Coordinates of C-alpha atoms and ligand atoms in Angstrom, one line a residue:
M11 CA 1.0 -10.4 6.6
L12 CA 3.4 -7.5 5.9
I13 CA 3.3 -4.7 8.4
T14 CA 5.9 -2.4 6.8
T15 CA 7.6 -1.8 3.5
R16 CA 9.4 -4.6 1.7
Y17 CA 12.4 -2.3 1.5
K18 CA 13.4 -1.7 5.1
K19 CA 16.8 -0.4 4.0
N20 CA 15.1 2.5 2.5
I21 CA 13.4 3.7 5.7
H22 CA 15.4 6.7 6.7
D23 CA 15.9 7.7 10.3
L24 CA 15.8 11.5 10.1
N25 CA 18.6 12.0 12.7
D26 CA 21.0 10.9 10.0
Y27 CA 19.2 12.0 6.9
Q28 CA 21.1 14.9 5.2
F29 CA 18.7 15.6 2.4
K30 CA 15.4 17.5 2.3
V31 CA 12.3 15.4 3.2
L32 CA 10.2 17.3 0.8
K33 CA 11.4 16.4 -2.7
P34 CA 11.0 18.4 -5.9
S35 CA 9.1 16.3 -8.4
T36 CA 11.2 14.3 -10.8
N37 CA 8.2 12.4 -12.1
K38 CA 8.0 12.8 -15.9
K39 CA 4.3 12.5 -16.1
L40 CA 3.6 14.9 -13.3
G41 CA 6.3 17.4 -14.4
K42 CA 8.0 20.0 -12.2
K43 CA 5.2 22.5 -11.9
V44 CA 1.5 23.0 -12.4
L45 CA 0.7 24.2 -15.9
K46 CA -2.8 25.4 -15.5
G47 CA -5.7 26.1 -13.1
S48 CA -5.8 27.7 -9.7
F49 CA -2.3 26.6 -8.8
K50 CA -0.6 27.4 -12.1
D51 CA 3.2 27.8 -11.7
Y52 CA 3.2 26.1 -8.2
K53 CA 6.2 23.7 -8.1
F54 CA 5.4 20.1 -7.2
Y55 CA 7.0 18.6 -4.1
T56 CA 6.4 15.1 -2.7
L57 CA 6.6 13.5 0.7
T58 CA 7.1 9.8 1.1
L59 CA 6.5 8.0 4.4
V60 CA 6.7 4.3 5.2
E61 CA 3.9 2.3 3.5
R62 CA 1.8 0.1 5.8
E63 CA 3.4 1.4 9.0
T64 CA 1.6 4.7 8.6
C65 CA -1.5 3.3 6.8
P66 CA -4.9 2.1 8.0
K67 CA -5.0 -1.7 8.2
D68 CA -8.1 -1.9 6.0
C69 CA -6.4 -0.2 3.1
F70 CA -7.8 -2.0 0.0
H71 CA -4.3 -2.1 -1.5
W72 CA -2.5 -3.3 1.7
E73 CA -1.0 -6.4 -0.1
D74 CA -0.5 -5.0 -3.5
C75 CA 0.6 -1.5 -2.4
F76 CA 2.4 0.6 -5.0
G77 CA 5.4 0.6 -2.7
N78 CA 6.0 -3.1 -3.5
N79 CA 7.4 -1.8 -6.9
M80 CA 9.3 1.1 -5.5
P81 CA 12.5 -0.3 -4.0
F82 CA 14.5 2.9 -4.4
A83 CA 12.1 5.4 -2.8
H84 CA 13.4 7.1 0.3
R85 CA 10.9 6.5 3.0
M86 CA 10.9 9.1 5.9
S87 CA 10.5 7.5 9.3
N88 CA 7.7 8.7 11.5
K89 CA 9.0 6.9 14.6
D90 CA 10.0 10.3 16.0
E91 CA 7.0 12.4 15.0
L92 CA 8.4 15.6 16.3
L93 CA 11.5 15.2 14.3
L94 CA 9.5 14.4 11.2
T95 CA 7.3 17.4 11.5
T96 CA 10.2 19.6 12.4
R97 CA 12.1 18.5 9.3
I98 CA 9.0 19.1 7.1
H99 CA 8.5 22.5 8.7
N100 CA 12.1 23.5 8.0
D101 CA 11.8 22.5 4.4
I102 CA 8.6 24.6 4.0
K103 CA 10.4 27.6 5.6
E104 CA 13.2 27.1 3.1
L105 CA 10.8 27.6 0.3
K106 CA 10.9 31.3 1.4
G107 CA 7.4 32.0 0.2
K108 CA 7.8 30.3 -3.2
K109 CA 4.6 28.7 -4.4
A110 CA 4.5 24.9 -3.8
L111 CA 2.0 22.2 -4.3
L112 CA 2.7 19.3 -2.0
R113 CA 1.7 15.7 -2.8
L114 CA 0.8 13.9 0.4
H115 CA 1.9 11.1 0.2
I116 CA 3.7 9.1 -2.5
L117 CA 3.7 6.2 0.0
G118 CA 2.3 6.0 3.4
D119 CA -0.6 8.0 4.9
F120 CA -1.8 10.3 7.6
F121 CA -0.9 8.2 10.6
N122 CA -2.7 10.1 13.4
V123 CA -5.0 13.1 14.0
Q124 CA -2.1 15.2 15.4
Y125 CA -0.3 14.8 12.2
V126 CA -3.4 16.1 10.3
W127 CA -3.5 19.1 12.6
F128 CA 0.2 19.7 11.9
W129 CA -0.7 20.2 8.2
D130 CA -3.5 22.5 9.3
L131 CA -0.9 24.7 11.1
M132 CA 1.4 24.6 8.0
L133 CA -1.4 25.8 5.7
T134 CA -2.3 28.5 8.2
L135 CA 1.2 29.7 8.6
Y136 CA 2.3 29.4 5.0
P137 CA -0.2 30.8 2.4
N138 CA 2.3 29.9 -0.4
I139 CA 1.6 26.2 0.0
A140 CA -1.2 23.9 -1.1
I141 CA -1.7 20.2 -0.6
Y142 CA -3.2 17.4 -2.7
G143 CA -3.4 13.7 -2.5
Y144 CA -5.3 10.7 -1.3
T145 CA -5.8 8.9 1.9
A146 CA -7.0 5.3 2.6
N147 CA -8.4 6.5 5.9
S148 CA -12.2 6.5 5.9
T149 CA -15.1 7.7 8.0
S150 CA -16.7 4.3 7.4
S151 CA -13.6 2.3 8.5
K152 CA -14.0 -0.3 11.2
Y153 CA -11.0 1.2 12.9
E154 CA -11.7 4.2 15.2
T155 CA -8.3 5.8 14.5
S156 CA -8.9 5.7 10.7
R157 CA -12.4 7.2 11.2
N158 CA -11.0 10.0 13.4
I159 CA -8.2 10.8 10.9
A160 CA -10.6 10.9 8.0
Q161 CA -12.9 13.2 10.0
A162 CA -10.0 15.5 10.7
I163 CA -9.1 15.5 7.0
L164 CA -12.6 16.4 6.0
S165 CA -12.5 19.4 8.4
L166 CA -9.3 20.6 6.8
R167 CA -10.9 20.3 3.4
I168 CA -13.7 22.5 4.6
K169 CA -11.4 25.0 6.3
H170 CA -8.7 25.3 3.6
K171 CA -10.9 24.5 0.5
K172 CA -8.8 24.0 -2.6
R173 CA -5.6 24.4 -0.7
F174 CA -6.2 21.0 1.0
S175 CA -7.5 18.7 -1.7
V176 CA -7.1 15.2 -0.1
D177 CA -9.6 12.6 -1.1
T178 CA -10.8 10.0 1.4
V179 CA -12.2 6.6 0.5
T180 CA -15.5 5.0 1.2
I181 CA -15.2 1.4 2.4
Ligands
SF4_3 S1 -2.5 3.5 2.0 FE1 -1.2 3.6 0.1 S2 0.8 3.4 0.8 FE2 -0.5 2.6 2.4 S3 -0.7 0.4 2.1 FE3 -2.4 1.5 1.1 S4 -1.7 1.7 -1.0 FE4 0.1 1.3 0.2

C-alpha cells in the first residue's frame, strides 16, 4: 500500500524552496480569477501538499488518487509544520490586502486539528482571503484524528460562513 506520493522527487523541503507556496492558478478551466458571485474578482491561488502523507487513511480515493497522474506538481512538505505555516503566512502577507480565493488543497488534506486552527487565524487576520475546497476527513470516519479534523472544519464553516467553504465527506 502506498503511503505517500508516487513522485517523491516532487516533495519540496521548504528550507530550500525559493518559490511561493501559494500559487496563482494556471488552470485553464478554473481561470485566474472568479468571474461572478460573492467572490467576484478574487484571484485564485492553490496550495498543494503531499497526497496520502497528509490524508485520512480511509480516503475513498487512496489508491486512485488524482496525484497519481500529476508527476510535475510541486508538493509542499509538512514535515516541519511551523515552517509550512510560516511560509503560507508570508505569502498571504505579500498579497497586501488583494482579494484572494485559496483552493485547499490541490493534493493532500488538512493533516491535523492545529493546521485547521491555523487557517482560522489566517481568515481572522486577513479579511481579504477566502477558502474553498474539499476534505476527505469525515465526522463518521473510523479514525479519531479524521473525526476531530472534520469537526474543526465544520466549526470554521460556521464561524467564517462563505469565506471557508470546505466540504467534508460522509463515509
Ligand atoms: S484526500 Fe485527496 S489527495 Fe489525499 S489520497 Fe484522497 S484523493 Fe488523494
